[in-house]
Coordinates of C-alpha atoms and ligand atoms in Angstrom, one line a residue:
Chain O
X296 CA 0.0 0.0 0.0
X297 CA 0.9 3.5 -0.5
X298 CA 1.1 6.5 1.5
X299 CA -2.2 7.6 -0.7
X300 CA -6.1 8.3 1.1
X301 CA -7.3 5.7 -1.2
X302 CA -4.7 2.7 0.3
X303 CA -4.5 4.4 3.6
X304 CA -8.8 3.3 4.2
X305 CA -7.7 -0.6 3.3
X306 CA -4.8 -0.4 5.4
X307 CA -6.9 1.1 8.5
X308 CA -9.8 -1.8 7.3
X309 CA -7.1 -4.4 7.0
X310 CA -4.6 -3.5 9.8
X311 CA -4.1 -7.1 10.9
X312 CA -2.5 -8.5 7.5
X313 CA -0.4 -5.4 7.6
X314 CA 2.8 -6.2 8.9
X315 CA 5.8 -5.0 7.1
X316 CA 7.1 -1.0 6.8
X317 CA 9.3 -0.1 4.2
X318 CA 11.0 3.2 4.2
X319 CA 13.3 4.3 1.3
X320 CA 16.6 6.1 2.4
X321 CA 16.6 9.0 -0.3
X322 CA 20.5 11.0 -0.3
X323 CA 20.1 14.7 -1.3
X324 CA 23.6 16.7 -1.9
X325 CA 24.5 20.2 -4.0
X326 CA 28.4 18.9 -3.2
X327 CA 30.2 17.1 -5.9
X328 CA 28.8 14.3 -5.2
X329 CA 25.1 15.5 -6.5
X330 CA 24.4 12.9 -9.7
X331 CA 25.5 10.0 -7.2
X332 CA 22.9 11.1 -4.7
X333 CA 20.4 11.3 -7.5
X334 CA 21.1 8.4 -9.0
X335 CA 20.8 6.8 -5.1
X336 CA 17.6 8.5 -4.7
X337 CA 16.2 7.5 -8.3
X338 CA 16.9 4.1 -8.3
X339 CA 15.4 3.7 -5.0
X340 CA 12.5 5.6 -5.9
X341 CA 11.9 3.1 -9.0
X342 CA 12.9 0.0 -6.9
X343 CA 10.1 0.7 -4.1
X344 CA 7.4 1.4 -6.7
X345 CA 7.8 -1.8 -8.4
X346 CA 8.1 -4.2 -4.5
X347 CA 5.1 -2.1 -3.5
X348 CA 3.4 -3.2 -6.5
X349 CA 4.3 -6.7 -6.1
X350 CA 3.6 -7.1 -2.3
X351 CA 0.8 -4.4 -1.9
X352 CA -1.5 -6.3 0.3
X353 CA 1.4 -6.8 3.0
X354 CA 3.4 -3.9 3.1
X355 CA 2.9 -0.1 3.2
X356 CA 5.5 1.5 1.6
X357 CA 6.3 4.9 3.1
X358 CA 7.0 8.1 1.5
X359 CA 11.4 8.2 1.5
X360 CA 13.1 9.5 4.2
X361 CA 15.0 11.8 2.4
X362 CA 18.4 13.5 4.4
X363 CA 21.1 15.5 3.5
X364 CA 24.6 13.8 3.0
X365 CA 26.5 16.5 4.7
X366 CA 24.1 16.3 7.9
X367 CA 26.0 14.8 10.6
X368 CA 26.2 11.4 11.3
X369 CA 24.8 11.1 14.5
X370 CA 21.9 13.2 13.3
X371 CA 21.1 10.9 10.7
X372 CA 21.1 7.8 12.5
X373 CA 19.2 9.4 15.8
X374 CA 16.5 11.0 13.4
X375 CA 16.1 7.4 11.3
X376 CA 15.8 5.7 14.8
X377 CA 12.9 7.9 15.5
X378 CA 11.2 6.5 12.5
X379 CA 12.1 2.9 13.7
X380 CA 10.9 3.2 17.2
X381 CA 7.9 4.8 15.7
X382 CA 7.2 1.7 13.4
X383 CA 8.1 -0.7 16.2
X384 CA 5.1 0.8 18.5
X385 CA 2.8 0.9 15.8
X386 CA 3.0 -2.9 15.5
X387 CA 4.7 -3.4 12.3
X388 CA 6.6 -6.7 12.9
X389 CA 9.2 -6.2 9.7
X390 CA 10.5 -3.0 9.3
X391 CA 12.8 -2.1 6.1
X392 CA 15.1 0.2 5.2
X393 CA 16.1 0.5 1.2
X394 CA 19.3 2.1 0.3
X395 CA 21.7 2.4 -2.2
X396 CA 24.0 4.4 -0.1
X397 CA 26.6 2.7 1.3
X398 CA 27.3 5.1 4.1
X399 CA 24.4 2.9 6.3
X400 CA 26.2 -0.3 6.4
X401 CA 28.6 0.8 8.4
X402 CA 25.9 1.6 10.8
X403 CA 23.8 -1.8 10.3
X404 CA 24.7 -2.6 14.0
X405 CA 22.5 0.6 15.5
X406 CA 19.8 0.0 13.3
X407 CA 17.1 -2.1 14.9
X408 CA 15.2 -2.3 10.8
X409 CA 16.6 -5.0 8.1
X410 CA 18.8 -2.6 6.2
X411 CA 18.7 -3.5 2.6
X412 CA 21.6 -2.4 0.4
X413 CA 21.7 -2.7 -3.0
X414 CA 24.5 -0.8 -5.6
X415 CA 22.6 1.7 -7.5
X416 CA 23.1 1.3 -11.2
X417 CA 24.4 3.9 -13.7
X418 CA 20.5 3.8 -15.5
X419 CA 20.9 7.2 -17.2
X420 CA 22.8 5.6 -19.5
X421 CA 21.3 2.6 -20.3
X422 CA 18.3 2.5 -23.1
X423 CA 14.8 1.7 -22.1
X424 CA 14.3 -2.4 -23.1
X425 CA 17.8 -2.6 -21.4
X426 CA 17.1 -0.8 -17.9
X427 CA 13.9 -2.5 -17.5
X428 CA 15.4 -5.9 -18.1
X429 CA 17.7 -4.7 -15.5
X430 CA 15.6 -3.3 -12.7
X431 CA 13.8 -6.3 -13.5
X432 CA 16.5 -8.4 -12.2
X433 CA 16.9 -6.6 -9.3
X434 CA 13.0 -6.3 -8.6
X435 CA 13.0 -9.8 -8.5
X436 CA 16.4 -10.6 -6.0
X437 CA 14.6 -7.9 -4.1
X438 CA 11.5 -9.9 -3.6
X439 CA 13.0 -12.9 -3.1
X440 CA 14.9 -11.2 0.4
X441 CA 11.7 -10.3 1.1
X442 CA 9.4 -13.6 1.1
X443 CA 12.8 -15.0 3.0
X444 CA 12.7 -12.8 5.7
X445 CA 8.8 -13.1 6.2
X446 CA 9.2 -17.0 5.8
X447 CA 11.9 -17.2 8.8
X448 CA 10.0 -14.3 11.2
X449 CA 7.2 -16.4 11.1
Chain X
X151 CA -35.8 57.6 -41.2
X152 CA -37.1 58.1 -38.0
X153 CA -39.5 55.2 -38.8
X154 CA -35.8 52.5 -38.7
X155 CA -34.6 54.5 -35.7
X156 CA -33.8 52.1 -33.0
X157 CA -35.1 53.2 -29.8
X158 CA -33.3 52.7 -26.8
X159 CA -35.0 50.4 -25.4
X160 CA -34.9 48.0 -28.0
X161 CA -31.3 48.6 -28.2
X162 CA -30.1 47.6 -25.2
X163 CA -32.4 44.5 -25.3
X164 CA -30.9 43.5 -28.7
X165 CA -27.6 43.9 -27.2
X166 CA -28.3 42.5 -23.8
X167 CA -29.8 39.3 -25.2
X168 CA -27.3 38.9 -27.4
X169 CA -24.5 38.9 -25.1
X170 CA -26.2 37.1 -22.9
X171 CA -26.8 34.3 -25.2
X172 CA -23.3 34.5 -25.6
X173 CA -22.8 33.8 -21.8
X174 CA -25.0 31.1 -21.7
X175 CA -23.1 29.7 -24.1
X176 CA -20.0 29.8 -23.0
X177 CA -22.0 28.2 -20.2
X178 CA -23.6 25.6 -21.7
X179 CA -20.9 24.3 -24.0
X180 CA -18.4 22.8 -21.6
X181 CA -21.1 21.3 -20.4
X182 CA -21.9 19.9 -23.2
X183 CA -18.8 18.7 -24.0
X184 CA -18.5 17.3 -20.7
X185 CA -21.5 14.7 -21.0
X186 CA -20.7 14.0 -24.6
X187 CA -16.9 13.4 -24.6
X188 CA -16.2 10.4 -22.2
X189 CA -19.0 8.8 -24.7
X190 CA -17.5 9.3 -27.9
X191 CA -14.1 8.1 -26.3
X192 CA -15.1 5.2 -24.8
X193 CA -16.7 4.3 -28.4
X194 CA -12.9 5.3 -29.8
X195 CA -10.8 3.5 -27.8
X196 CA -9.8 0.3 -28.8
X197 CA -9.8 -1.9 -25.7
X198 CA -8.0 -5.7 -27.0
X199 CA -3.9 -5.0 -25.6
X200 CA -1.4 -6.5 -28.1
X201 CA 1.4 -8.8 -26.7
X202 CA 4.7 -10.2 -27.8
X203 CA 3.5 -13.8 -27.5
X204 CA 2.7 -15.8 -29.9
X205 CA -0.5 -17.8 -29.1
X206 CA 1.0 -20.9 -31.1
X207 CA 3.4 -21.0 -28.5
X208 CA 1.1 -21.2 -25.5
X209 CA 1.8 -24.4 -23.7
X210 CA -0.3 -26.0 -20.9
X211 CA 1.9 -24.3 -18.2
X212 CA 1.1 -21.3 -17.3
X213 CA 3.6 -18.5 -18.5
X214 CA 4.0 -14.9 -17.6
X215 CA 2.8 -12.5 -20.6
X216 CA 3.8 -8.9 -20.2
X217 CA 1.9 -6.0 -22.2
X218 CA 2.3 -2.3 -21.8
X219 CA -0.6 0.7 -22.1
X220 CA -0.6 4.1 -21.2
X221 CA -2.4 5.0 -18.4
X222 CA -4.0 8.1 -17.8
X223 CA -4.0 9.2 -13.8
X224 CA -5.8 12.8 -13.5
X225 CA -3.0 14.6 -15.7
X226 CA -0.2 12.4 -15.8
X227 CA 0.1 9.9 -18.8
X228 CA 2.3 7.0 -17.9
X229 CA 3.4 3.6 -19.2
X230 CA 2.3 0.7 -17.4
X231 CA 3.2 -2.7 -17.6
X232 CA 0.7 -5.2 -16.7
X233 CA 1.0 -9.2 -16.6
X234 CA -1.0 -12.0 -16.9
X235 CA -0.9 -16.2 -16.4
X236 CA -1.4 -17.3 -19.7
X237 CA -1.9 -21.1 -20.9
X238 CA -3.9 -23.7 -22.7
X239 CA -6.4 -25.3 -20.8
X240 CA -7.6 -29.3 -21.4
X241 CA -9.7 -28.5 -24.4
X242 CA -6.9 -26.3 -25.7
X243 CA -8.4 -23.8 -25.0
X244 CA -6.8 -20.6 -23.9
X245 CA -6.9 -18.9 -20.3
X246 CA -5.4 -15.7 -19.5
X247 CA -5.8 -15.0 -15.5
X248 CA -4.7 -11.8 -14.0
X249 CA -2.0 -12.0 -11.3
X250 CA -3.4 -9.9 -8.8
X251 CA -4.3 -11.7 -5.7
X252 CA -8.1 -11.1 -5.0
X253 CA -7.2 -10.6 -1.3
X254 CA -5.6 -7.8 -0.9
X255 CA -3.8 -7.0 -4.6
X256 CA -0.3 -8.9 -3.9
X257 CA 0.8 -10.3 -7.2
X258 CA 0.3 -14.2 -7.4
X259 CA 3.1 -16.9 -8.6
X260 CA 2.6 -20.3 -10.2
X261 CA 3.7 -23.0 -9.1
X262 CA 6.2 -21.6 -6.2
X263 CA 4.9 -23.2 -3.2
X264 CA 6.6 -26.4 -2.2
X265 CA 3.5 -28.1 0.1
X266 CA 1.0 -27.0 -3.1
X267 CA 2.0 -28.1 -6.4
X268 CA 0.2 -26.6 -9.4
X269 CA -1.0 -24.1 -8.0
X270 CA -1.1 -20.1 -8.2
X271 CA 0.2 -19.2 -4.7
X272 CA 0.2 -16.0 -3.1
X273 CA 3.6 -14.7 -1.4
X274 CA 1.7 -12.3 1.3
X275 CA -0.7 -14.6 3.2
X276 CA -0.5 -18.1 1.7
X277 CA -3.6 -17.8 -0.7
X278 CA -4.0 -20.5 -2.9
X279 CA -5.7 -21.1 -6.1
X280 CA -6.0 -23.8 -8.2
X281 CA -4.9 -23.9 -12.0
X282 CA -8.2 -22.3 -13.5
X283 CA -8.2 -19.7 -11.5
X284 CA -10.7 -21.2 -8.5
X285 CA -9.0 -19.9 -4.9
X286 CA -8.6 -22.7 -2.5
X287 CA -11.1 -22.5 1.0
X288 CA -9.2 -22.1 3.7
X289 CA -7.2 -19.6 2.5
X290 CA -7.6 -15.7 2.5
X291 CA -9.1 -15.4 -0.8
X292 CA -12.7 -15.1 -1.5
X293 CA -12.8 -15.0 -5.0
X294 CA -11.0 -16.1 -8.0
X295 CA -8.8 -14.6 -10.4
X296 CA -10.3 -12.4 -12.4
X297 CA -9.9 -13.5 -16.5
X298 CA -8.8 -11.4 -19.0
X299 CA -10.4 -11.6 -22.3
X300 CA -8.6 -12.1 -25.4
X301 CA -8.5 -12.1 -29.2
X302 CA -5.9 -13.5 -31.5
X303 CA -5.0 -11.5 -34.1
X304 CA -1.9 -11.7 -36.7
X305 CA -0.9 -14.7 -34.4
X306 CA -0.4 -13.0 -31.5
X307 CA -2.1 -12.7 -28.1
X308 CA -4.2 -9.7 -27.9
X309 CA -5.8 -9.0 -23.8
X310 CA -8.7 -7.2 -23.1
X311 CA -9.2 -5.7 -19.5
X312 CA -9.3 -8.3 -17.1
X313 CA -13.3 -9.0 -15.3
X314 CA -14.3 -11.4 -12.3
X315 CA -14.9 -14.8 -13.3
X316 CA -18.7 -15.0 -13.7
X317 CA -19.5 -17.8 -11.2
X318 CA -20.6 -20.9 -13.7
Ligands
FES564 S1 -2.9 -10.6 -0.7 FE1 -2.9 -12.6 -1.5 S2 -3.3 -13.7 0.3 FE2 -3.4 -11.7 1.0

């Protein structure tokens, strides 16, 4: 489900099959480092549309958190810890975090969520029939992580 | 002359009922266009899909058959790709079932479900159907697949928009 009115009323109706958050980690910078972040935050953006379609009925996929790269560290991880401890009380029993940015892992111990990291491809380049083969690909290792991790928390 | 002098009276009621029928109108012709136009586009709008496979090649398991359409939401055009469970039933004849679970909308797989052979299986919460569509009791489900009609046309499989099974 989406963070839409329309998805919002089954989620409220359906609470109890409900029981996975995902929350997009979306990189902004004006540094030098700007296309990265944008290609972070597109790829992630095009990745969560596609699970959300997949797996609608069990997850609700959040709009991004979206935080700037030259924020300090301890801000970032104390205001994404917010948004965990939030989701924990609300009931959600899998919590997810989709990244491309690889500054997270090194903080995969203080997250209490199921980071997922996965290499952002160059996709600008690529043409169409190519990059949807592609995010195909990736769509579908994605989903696979997923029915895993609901398999063995049940 | 004096006899084709407009007075002013009639004047300004010439005038005024002109422009207002002018404003009415301008009124009355969005309107109009309004009721009228979702008719005569419905009428224009072809409603079979075209996709890449090639109904000879439909076997008796089902397969995944991708098609794209643009879809219109409020302002924005965009591409969609949709999928559907296509194969050739008994009789040979051919099914197309959509993949969308009628539970909650997860999309359905066949055949991925160790304990349930043959069967479409639903990733989210275990809903089960059997080959033609039929969801198994017991599970979340309360309705089958829907079923997408189709036309063949050049040799290839052509889907219309996908309907609930009517109950036979
Ligand atoms: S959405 Fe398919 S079983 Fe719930």
């Amino acid at each position: 489900m989406k963070w839409i009115s329309q998805d919002i009323d089954m989620f409220l109706k359906e609470k109890q099959y409900v029981d996975t958050a995902v929350l997009p980690l979306l990189p902004v910078s004006f540094g030098d480092d700007i296309k990265q972040s944008v290609a972070m935050t597109e790829f992630i953006s095009l990745l969560s549309v596609q699970l959300e379609r997949q797996f609608r009925g069990r997850l609700i996929m959040l709009p991004g958190f979206a935080y700037l790269k030259s924020a300090s560290e301890d801000s970032l991880i104390g205001g994404l810890g917010q948004w965990e401890s939030e989701l924990k009380v609300q009931g959600f029993k899998h919590i997810f975090l989709l990244t491309s940015d690889s500054m997270w892992k090194a903080f995969e111990g203080q997250l209490e969520g199921g980071l997922i990291w996965l290499p952002s491809l160059p996709l600008e380049h690529m043409d169409e029939n190519y990059r949807n083969s592609i995010l195909d690909d990736q769509v579908k290792q994605l989903l696979n992580l997923f029915v895993q991790k609901w398999q063995n928390g049940e | 002359m004096s006899k084709n002098r407009v007075s002013r009276r009639q004047f300004l009621n010439y005038t005024l009922t002109g422009v207002g029928g002018f404003m009415a109108a301008g009124m009355l012709m969005p309107m109009v266009r309004f009721a009228v136009d979702p008719v005569l586009q419905a009428a224009g709008e072809s409603d079979f899909i075209p996709t890449k496979q090639k109904v000879a090649e439909i076997t008796e398991t089902p397969t995944r058959v991708d098609y794209t359409y643009e879809q219109q939401d409020a302002w924005y055009t965009s591409e969609v790709t949709g999928t559907a469970w296509v194969y050739k039933d008994d009789k040979g004849e051919i099914v197309a079932l959509s993949p969308v679970c009628k539970h909650l909308g997860c999309v359905v797989d066949w055949n991925t479900d160790k304990s349930n052979p043959d069967h479409f299986y639903c990733p989210c919460h275990g809903g089960l159907y059997t080959k033609d569509g039929t969801n198994v009791p017991g599970t979340p489900p309360v309705a089958s697949l829907d079923v997408f009609p189709y036309k063949e046309k050049d040799g290839f499989l052509y889907l219309g928009k996908a309907e609930p099974r009517k109950e036979a």
